[in-house]
Short mmCIF file of C-alpha atoms in Angstrom, two decimals:
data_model
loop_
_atom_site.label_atom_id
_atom_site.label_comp_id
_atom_site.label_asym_id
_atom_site.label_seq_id
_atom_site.Cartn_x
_atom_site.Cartn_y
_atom_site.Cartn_z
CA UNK A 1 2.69 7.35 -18.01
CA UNK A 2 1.85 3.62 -18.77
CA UNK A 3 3.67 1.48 -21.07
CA UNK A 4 6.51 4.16 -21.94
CA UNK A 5 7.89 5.62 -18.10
CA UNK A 6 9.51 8.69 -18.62
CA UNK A 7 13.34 8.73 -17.48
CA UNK A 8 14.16 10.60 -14.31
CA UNK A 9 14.51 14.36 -14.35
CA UNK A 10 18.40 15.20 -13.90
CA UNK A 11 17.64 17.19 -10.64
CA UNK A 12 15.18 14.63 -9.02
CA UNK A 13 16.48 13.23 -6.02
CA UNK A 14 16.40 9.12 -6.13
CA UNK A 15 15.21 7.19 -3.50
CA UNK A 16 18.51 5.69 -3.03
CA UNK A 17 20.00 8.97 -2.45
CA UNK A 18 16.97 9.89 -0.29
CA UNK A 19 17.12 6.65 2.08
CA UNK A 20 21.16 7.35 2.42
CA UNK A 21 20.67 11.00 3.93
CA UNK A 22 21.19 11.74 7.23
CA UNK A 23 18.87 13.52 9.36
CA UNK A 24 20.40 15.64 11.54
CA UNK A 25 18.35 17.72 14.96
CA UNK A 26 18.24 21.26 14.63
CA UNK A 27 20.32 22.15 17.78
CA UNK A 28 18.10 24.73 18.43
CA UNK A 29 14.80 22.01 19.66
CA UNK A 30 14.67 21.09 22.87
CA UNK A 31 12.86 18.01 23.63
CA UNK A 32 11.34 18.04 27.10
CA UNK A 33 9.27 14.99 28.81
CA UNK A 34 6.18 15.88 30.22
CA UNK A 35 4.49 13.80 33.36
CA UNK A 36 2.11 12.06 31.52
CA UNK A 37 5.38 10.86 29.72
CA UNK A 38 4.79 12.36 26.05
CA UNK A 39 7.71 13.54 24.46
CA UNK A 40 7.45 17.60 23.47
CA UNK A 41 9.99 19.24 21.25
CA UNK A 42 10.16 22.71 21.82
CA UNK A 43 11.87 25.10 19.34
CA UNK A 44 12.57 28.62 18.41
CA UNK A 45 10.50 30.41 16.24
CA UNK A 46 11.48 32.46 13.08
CA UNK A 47 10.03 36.10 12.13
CA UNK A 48 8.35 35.96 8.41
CA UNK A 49 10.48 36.88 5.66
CA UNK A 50 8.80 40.55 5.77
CA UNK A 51 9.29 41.06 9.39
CA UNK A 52 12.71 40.35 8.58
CA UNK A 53 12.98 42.78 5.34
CA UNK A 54 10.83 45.43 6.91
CA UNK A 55 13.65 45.32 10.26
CA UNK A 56 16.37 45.31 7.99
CA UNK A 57 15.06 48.41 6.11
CA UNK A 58 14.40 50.40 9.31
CA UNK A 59 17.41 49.35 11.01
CA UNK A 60 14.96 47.53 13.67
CA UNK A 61 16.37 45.06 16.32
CA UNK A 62 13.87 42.32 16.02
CA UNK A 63 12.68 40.50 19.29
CA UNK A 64 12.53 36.75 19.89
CA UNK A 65 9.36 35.54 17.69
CA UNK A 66 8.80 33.02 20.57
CA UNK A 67 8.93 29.17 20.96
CA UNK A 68 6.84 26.67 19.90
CA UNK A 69 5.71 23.68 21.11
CA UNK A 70 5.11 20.09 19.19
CA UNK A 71 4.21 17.27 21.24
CA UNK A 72 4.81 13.34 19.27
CA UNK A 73 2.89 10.66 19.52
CA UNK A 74 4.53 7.12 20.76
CA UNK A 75 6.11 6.21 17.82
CA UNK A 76 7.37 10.15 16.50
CA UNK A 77 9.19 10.16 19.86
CA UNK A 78 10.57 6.33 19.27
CA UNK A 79 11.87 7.91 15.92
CA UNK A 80 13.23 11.32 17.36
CA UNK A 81 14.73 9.81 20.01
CA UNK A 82 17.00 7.52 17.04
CA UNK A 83 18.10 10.77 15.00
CA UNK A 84 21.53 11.37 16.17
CA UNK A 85 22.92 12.71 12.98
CA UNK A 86 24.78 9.64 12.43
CA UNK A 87 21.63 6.68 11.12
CA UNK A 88 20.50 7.59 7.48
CA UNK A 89 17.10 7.23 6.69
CA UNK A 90 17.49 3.79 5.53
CA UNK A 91 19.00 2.88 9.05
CA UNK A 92 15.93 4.58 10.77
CA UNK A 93 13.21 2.62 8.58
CA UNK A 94 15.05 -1.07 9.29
CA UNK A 95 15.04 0.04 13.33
CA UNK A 96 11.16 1.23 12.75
CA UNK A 97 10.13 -2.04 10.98
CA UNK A 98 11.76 -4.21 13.30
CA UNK A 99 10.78 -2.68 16.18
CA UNK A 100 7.24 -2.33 15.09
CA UNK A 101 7.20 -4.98 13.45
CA UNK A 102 5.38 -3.19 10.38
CA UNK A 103 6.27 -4.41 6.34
CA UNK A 104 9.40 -2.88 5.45
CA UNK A 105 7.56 -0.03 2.80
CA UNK A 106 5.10 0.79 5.76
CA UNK A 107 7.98 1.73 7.42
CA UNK A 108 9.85 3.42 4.97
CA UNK A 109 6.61 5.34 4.38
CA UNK A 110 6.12 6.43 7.64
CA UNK A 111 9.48 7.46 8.43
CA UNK A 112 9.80 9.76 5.52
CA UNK A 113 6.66 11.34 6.36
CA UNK A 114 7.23 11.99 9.96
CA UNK A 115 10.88 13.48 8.88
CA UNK A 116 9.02 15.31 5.95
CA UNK A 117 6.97 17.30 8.51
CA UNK A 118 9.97 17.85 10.97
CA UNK A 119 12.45 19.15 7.93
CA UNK A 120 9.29 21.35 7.32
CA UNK A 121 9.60 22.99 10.58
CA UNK A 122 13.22 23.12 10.64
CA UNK A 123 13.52 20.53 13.15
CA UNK A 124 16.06 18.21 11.23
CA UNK A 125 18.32 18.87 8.87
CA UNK A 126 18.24 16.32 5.78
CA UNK A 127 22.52 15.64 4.76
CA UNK A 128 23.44 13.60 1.92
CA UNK A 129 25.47 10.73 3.21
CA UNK A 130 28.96 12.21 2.56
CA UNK A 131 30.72 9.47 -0.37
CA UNK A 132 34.34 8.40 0.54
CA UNK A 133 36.39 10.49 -1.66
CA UNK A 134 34.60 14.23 0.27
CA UNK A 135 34.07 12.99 3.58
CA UNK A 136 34.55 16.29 4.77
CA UNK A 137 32.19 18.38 3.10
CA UNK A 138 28.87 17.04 2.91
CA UNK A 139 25.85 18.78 0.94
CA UNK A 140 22.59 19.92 1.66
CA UNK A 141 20.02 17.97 -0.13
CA UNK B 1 24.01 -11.00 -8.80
CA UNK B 2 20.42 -10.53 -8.83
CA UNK B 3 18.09 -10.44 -5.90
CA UNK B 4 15.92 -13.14 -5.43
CA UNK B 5 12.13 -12.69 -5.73
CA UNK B 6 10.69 -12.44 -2.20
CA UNK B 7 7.74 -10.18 -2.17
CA UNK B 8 4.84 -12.27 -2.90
CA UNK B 9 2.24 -10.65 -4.84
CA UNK B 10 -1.75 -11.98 -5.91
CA UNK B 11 -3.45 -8.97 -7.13
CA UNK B 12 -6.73 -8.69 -9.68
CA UNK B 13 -6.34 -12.62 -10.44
CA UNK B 14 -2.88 -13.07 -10.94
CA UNK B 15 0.48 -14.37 -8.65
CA UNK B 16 3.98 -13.03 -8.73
CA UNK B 17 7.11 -12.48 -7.00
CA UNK B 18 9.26 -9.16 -6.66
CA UNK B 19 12.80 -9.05 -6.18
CA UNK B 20 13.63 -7.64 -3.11
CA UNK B 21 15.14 -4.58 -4.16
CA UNK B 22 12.03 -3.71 -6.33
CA UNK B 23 9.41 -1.13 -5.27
CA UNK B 24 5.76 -1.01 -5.54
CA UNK B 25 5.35 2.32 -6.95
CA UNK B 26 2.22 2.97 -8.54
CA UNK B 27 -0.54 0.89 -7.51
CA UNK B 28 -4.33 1.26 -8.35
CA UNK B 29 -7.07 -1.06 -9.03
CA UNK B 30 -6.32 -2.34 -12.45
CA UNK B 31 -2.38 -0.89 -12.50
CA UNK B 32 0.78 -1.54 -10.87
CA UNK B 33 4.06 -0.59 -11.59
CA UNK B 34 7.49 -1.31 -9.66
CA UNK B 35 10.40 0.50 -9.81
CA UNK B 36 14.16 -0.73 -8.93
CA UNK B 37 17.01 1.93 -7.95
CA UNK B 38 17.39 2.77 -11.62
CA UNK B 39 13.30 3.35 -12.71
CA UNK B 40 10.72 1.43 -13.55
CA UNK B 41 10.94 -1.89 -14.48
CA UNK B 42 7.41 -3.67 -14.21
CA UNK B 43 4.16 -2.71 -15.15
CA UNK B 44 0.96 -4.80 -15.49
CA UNK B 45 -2.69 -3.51 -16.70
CA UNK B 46 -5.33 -5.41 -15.90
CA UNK B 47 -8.37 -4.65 -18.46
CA UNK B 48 -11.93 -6.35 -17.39
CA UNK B 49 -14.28 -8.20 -20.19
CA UNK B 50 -11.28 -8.62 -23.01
CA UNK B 51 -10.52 -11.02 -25.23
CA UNK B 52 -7.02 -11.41 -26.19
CA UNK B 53 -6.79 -12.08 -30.32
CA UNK B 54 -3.68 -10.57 -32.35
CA UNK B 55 -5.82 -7.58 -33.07
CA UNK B 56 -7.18 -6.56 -29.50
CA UNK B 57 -3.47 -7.14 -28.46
CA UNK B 58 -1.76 -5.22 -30.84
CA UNK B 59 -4.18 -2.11 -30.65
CA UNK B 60 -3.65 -2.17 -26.95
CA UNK B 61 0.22 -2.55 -27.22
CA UNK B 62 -0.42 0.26 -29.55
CA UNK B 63 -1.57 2.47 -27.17
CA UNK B 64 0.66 1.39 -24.39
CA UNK B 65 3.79 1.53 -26.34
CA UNK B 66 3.37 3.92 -29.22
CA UNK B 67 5.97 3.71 -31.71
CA UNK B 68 7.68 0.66 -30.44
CA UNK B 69 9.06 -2.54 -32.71
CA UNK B 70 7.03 -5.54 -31.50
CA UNK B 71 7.94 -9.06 -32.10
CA UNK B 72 5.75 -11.56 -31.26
CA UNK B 73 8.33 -14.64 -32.46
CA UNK B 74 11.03 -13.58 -29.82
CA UNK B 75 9.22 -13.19 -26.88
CA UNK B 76 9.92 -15.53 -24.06
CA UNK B 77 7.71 -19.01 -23.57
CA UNK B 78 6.62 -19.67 -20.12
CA UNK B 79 5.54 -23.25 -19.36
CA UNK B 80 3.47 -22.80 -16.42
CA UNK B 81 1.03 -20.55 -18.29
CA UNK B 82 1.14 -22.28 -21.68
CA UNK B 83 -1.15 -20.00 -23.28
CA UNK B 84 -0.04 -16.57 -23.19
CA UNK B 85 1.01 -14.40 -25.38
CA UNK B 86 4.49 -13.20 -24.92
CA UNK B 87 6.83 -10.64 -27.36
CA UNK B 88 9.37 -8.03 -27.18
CA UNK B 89 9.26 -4.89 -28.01
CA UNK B 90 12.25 -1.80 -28.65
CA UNK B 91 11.31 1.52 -29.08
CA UNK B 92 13.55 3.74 -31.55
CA UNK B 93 14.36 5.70 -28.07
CA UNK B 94 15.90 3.34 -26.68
CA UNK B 95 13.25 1.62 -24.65
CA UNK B 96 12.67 -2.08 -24.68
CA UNK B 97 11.45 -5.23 -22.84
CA UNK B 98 9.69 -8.00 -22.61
CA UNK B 99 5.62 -8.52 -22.73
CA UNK B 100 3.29 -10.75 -21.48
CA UNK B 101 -0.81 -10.68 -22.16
CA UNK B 102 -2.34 -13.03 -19.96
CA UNK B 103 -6.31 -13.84 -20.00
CA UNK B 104 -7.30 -14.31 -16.17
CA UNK B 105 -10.37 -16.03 -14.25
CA UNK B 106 -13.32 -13.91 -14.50
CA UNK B 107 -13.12 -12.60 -18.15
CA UNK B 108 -10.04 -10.30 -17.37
CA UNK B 109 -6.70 -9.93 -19.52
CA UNK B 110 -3.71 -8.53 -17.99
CA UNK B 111 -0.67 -6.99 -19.89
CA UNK B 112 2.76 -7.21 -18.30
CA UNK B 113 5.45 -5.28 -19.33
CA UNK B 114 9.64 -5.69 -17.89
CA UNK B 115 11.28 -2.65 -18.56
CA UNK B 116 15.02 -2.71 -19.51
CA UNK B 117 17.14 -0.03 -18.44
CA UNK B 118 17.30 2.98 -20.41
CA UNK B 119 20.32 2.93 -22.48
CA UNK B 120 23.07 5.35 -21.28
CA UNK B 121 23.58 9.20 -23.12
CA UNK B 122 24.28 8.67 -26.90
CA UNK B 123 23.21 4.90 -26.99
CA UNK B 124 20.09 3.48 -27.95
CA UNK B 125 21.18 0.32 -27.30
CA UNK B 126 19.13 -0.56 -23.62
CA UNK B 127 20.66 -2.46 -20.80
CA UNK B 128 18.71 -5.94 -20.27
CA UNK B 129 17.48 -6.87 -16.98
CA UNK B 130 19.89 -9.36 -15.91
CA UNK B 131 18.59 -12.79 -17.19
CA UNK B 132 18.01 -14.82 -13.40
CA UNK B 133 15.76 -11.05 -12.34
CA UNK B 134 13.61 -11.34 -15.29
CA UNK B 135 13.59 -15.65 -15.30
CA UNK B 136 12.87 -15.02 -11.45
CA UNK B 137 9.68 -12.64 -12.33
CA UNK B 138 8.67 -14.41 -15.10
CA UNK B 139 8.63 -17.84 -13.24
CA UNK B 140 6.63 -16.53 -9.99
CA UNK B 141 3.68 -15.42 -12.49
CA UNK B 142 0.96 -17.62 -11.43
CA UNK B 143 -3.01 -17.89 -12.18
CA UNK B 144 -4.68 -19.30 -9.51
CA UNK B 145 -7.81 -20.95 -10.28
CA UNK B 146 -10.66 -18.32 -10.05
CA UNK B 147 -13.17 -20.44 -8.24
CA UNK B 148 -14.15 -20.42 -5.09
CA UNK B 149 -12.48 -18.32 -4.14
CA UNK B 150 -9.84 -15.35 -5.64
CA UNK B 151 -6.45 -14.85 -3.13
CA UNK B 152 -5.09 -11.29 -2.70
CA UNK B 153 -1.62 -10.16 -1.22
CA UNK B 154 -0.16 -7.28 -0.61
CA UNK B 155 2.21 -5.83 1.28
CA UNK B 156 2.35 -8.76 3.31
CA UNK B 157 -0.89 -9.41 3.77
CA UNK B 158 -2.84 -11.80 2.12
CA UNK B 159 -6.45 -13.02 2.32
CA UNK B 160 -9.13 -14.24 -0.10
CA UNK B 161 -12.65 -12.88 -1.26
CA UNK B 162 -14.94 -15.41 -3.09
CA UNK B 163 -14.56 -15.03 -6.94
CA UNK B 164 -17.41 -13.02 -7.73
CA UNK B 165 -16.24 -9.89 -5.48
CA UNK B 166 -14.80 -7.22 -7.01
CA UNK B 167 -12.39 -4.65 -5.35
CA UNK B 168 -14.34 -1.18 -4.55
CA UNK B 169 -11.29 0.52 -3.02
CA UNK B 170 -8.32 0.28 -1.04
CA UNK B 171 -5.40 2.10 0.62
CA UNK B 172 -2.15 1.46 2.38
CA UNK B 173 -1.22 3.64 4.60
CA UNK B 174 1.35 3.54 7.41
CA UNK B 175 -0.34 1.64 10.04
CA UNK B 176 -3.30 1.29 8.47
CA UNK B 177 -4.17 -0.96 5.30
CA UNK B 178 -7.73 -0.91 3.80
CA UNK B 179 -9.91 -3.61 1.38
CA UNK B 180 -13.58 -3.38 0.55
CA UNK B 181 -14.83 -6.06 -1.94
CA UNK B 182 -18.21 -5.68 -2.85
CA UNK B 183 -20.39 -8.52 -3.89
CA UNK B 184 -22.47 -9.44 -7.47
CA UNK B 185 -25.25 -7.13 -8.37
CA UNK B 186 -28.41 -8.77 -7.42
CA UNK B 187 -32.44 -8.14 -8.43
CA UNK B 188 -34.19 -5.86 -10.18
CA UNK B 189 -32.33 -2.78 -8.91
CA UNK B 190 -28.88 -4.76 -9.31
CA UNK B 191 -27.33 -3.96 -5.97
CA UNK B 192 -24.27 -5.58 -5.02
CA UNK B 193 -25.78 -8.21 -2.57
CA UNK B 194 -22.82 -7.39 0.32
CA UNK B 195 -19.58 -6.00 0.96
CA UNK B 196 -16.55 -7.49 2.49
CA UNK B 197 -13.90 -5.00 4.15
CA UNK B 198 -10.81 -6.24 5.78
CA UNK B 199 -8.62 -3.88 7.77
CA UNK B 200 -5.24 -4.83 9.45
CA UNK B 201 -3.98 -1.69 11.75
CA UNK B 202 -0.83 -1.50 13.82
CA UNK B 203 1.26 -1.65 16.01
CA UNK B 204 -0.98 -2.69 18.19
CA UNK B 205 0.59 -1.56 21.36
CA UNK B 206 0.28 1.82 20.27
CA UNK B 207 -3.26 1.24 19.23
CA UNK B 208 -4.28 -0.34 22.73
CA UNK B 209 -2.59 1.71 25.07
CA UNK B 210 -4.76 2.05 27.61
CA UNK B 211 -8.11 0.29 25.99
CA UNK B 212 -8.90 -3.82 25.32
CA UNK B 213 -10.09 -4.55 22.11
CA UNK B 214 -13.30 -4.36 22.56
CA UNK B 215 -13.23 -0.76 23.71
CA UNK B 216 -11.05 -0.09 21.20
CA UNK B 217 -13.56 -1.31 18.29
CA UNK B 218 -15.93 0.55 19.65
CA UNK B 219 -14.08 3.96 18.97
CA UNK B 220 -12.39 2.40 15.94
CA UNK B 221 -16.09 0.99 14.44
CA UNK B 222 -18.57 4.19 16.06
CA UNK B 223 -21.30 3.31 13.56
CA UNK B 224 -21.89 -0.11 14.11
CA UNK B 225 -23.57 -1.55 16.81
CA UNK B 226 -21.37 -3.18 18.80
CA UNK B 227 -22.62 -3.61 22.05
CA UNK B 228 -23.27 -6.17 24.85
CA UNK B 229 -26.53 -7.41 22.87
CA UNK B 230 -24.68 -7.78 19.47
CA UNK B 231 -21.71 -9.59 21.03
CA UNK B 232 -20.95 -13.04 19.93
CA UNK B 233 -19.67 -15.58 22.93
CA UNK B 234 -18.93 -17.98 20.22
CA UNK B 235 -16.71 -16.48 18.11
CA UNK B 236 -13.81 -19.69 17.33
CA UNK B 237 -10.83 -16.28 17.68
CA UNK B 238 -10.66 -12.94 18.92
CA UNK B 239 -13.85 -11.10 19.29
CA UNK B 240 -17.17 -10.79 16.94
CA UNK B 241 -20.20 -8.78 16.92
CA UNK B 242 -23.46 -10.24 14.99
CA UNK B 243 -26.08 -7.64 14.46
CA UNK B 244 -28.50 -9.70 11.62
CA UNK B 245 -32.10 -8.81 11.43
CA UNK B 246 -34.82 -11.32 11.58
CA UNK B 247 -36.15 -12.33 8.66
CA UNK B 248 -39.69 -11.07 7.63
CA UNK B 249 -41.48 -11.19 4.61
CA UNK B 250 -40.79 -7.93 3.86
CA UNK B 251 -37.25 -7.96 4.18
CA UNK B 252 -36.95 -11.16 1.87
CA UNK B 253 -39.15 -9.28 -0.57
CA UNK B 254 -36.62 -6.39 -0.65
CA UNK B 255 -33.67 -8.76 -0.88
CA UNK B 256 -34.95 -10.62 -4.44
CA UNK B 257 -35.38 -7.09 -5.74
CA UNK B 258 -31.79 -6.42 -5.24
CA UNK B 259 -31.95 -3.71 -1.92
CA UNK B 260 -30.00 -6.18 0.25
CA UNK B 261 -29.90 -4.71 3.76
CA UNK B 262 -26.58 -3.48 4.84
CA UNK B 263 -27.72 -3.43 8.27
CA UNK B 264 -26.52 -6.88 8.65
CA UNK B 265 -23.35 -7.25 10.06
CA UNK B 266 -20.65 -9.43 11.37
CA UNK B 267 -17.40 -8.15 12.69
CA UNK B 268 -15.01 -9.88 13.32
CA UNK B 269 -11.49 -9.04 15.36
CA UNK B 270 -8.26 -10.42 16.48
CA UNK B 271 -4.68 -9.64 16.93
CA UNK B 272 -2.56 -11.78 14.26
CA UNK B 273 0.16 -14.18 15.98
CA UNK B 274 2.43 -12.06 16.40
CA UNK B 275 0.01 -9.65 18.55
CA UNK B 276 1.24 -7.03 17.07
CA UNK B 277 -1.06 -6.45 14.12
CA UNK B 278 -5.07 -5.93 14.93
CA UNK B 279 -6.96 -7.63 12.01
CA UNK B 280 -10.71 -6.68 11.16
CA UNK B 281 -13.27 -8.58 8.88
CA UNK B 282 -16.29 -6.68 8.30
CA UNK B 283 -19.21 -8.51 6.73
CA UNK B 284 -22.47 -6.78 5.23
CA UNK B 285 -25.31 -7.99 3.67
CA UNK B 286 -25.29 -11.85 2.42
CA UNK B 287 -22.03 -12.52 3.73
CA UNK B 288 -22.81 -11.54 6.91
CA UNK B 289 -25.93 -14.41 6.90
CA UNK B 290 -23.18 -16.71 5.61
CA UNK B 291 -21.08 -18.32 8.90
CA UNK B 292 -18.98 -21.00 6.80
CA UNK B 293 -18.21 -18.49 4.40
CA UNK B 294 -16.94 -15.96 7.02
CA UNK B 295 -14.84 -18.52 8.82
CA UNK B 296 -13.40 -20.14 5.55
CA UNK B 297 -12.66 -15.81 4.63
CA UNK B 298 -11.09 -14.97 8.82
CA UNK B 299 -8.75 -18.68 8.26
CA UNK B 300 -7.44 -17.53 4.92
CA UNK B 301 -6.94 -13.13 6.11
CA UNK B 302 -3.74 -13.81 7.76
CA UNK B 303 -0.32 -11.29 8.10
CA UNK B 304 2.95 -13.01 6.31
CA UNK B 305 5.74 -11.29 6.05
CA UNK B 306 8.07 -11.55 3.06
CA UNK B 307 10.68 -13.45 3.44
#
């Protein structure tokens, strides 16, 4: 809305609190170099929630729904390669735009939609930057 | 203590300066609004073919801010821009600020609004913007002369389109940032009489892996005919294509009615200093016939970074 902007919705996550999360790798991806020198991440795949409900009910032992493969470009691997579960998203933009040498938003913008699409497929795990006072249990965001 | 204002901004005729922790947010061809940590806290609407008397301005800041208190009396002065029209306004809510309407090269008014921060639960009383932000925004705003030529900047790019183009459309996305200007309707069947689009794409290691730039531009610009024939030894930078028809009777007939061919082009290419960026300047139509007027436009399309 022009002229009047609405206030924030209570449960709306801030950019603030978005750029001080913590993307953590799903322990479960494997990220394998091919020759051609692309970077692949391979990881598990998950049976539908049916599948799941439908094993449950018959007292089925699924099998493994398989792996699957995601190859990055140049830069998604530069960025993968930084998630360690200790930079926040903040500290991944800076590294991109310097690195790159792209405006600061650019950045921001294309960090957040590469770990979009990863936290999508399960591949990282977004943590909010646990504060001082509850180091020890942070929370899902 | 406030953030200075480093993100230089010239957008639809007028100049300004962002804090650094401010945020473009919204932005569209005749809107922008940017938001700090807290919300939003600037907002200008540009309006086309305006004039700004008490009336016009107070129906607009009608619409714009329904139901808030204006006064005209307490609204800041500004000495580089003598004649504007400046006021503050509080809204019964809560919400209040400062406002600026500003009449702009080219027939255009522009309304800026600074947000104050919402007051907290239970108040109505709103938190200013600290005094040195809002003197820092309010001091950057700039109208630079609209002839011959109208400066743009964005994102840290800037370049400059002579004043009679208008922006057609635009987008910024990661690694990729778009312009297209199109020129004054000409003739009988009012066509614009060219378009200008400038493109600035990177990194440009990642871009030109394996490829130069000119087999890059060939993949990147399929269309166009850029080819040994069409290539330019003399471009003064980088690399240019010229593909401009002869002129024939014909084709001059068809340019006074207004159906300027398209199929004249100039591209022009180059990494910026930095090598790291790949700028493009596409030229179509009249501008494409015009050489000073394409190098005065490739001198003045240049990547600076905020500070």
């Amino acid at each position: 809305m022009r002229g009047m902007p609405s206030a924030p919705t209570p449960d709306a996550i801030s950019r603030a609190q978005a750029l001080a999360a913590v993307p953590v790798p799903n322990e479960a991806v494997q990220t394998v170099m091919t020759e051609t020198g692309a970077t692949r991440l391979v990881f598990p795949l998950g049976h539908r929630p049916w599948v799941k409900k439908l094993a449950a009910m018959t007292r089925t032992t699924l099998p493994p729904a398989g792996t699957k493969v995601l190859e990055l470009d140049e830069l998604g691997a530069w960025t993968w390669r930084l998630i360690d579960g200790q930079r926040t998203v903040a500290d991944l933009c800076t590294e991109f735009a310097a690195s790159w040498r792209l405006h600061p938003r650019e950045a921001e913008l294309a960090v957040t939609a590469f770990l979009r699409e990863l936290g999508k497929r399960g591949l990282v795990l977004l943590v909010a930057k646990p504060a001082v006072d509850n180091a020890e249990k942070p929370s899902r965001i | 203590m406030a953030a200075a204002a480093v993100a230089q901004w010239s957008w639809q005729g007028l100049r300004f300066a962002l804090p650094a922790d401010w945020e473009v947010t919204v932005l569209e061809k005749a809107y922008l609004r940017a938001d700090d940590a807290v919300g939003p806290r600037l907002e200008i609407v540009w309006r086309p073919r305006m004039t700004i008397t008490e009336a016009t301005m107070r129906a607009r800041l009608h619409r714009l801010l329904p139901g808030a208190a204006l006064d005209f009396a307490a609204g800041p002065s500004l000495h580089g821009l003598p004649d504007t029209h400046s006021f503050r306004f509080s809204h019964p809510s809560g919400h209040a600020g400062l406002g600026l309407a500003l009449e702009l090269p080219g027939q255009r008014t522009a309304m800026l609004l600074l947000h104050h921060q919402r007051p907290p639960e239970g108040s109505t009383n709103a938190i200013p913007l600290p005094c040195s932000t809002a003197a820092a925004v309010l001091g950057s705003l700039a109208i630079p002369p609209g002839e011959p030529f109208q400066p743009w900047q964005a994102f840290g790019v800037r370049l400059s389109v002579p004043a009679s183009y208008t922006l057609q459309r635009f987008h910024f996305q990661p690694g990729h940032f778009h312009w297209q200007f199109n020129g004054p309707a000409r003739g009988v069947l009012r066509a614009p009489e060219g378009a200008l689009f400038f493109d600035r794409l990177g990194p440009a290691s990642v871009l030109l892996r394996d490829k130069s730039l000119q087999e890059w531009a060939t993949t990147f610009h399929a269309s166009l005919p850029l080819h040994a024939q069409t290539l330019d030894p003399s471009a003064p930078c980088g690399l240019r294509w010229r593909a401009i028809k002869p002129p024939t009777p014909l084709r001059t007939l068809w340019r006074r009615l207004g159906k300027e061919s398209w199929q004249d082009i100039v591209l022009s290419l180059w990494l910026d200093d930095a090598d790291t960026k790949i700028m493009a300047l596409l030229a179509r139509g009249a501008p494409a016939r015009n050489e000073p007027l394409l190098q005065e436009l490739c001198a003045r399309y240049a990547v600076c970074p905020d500070a």
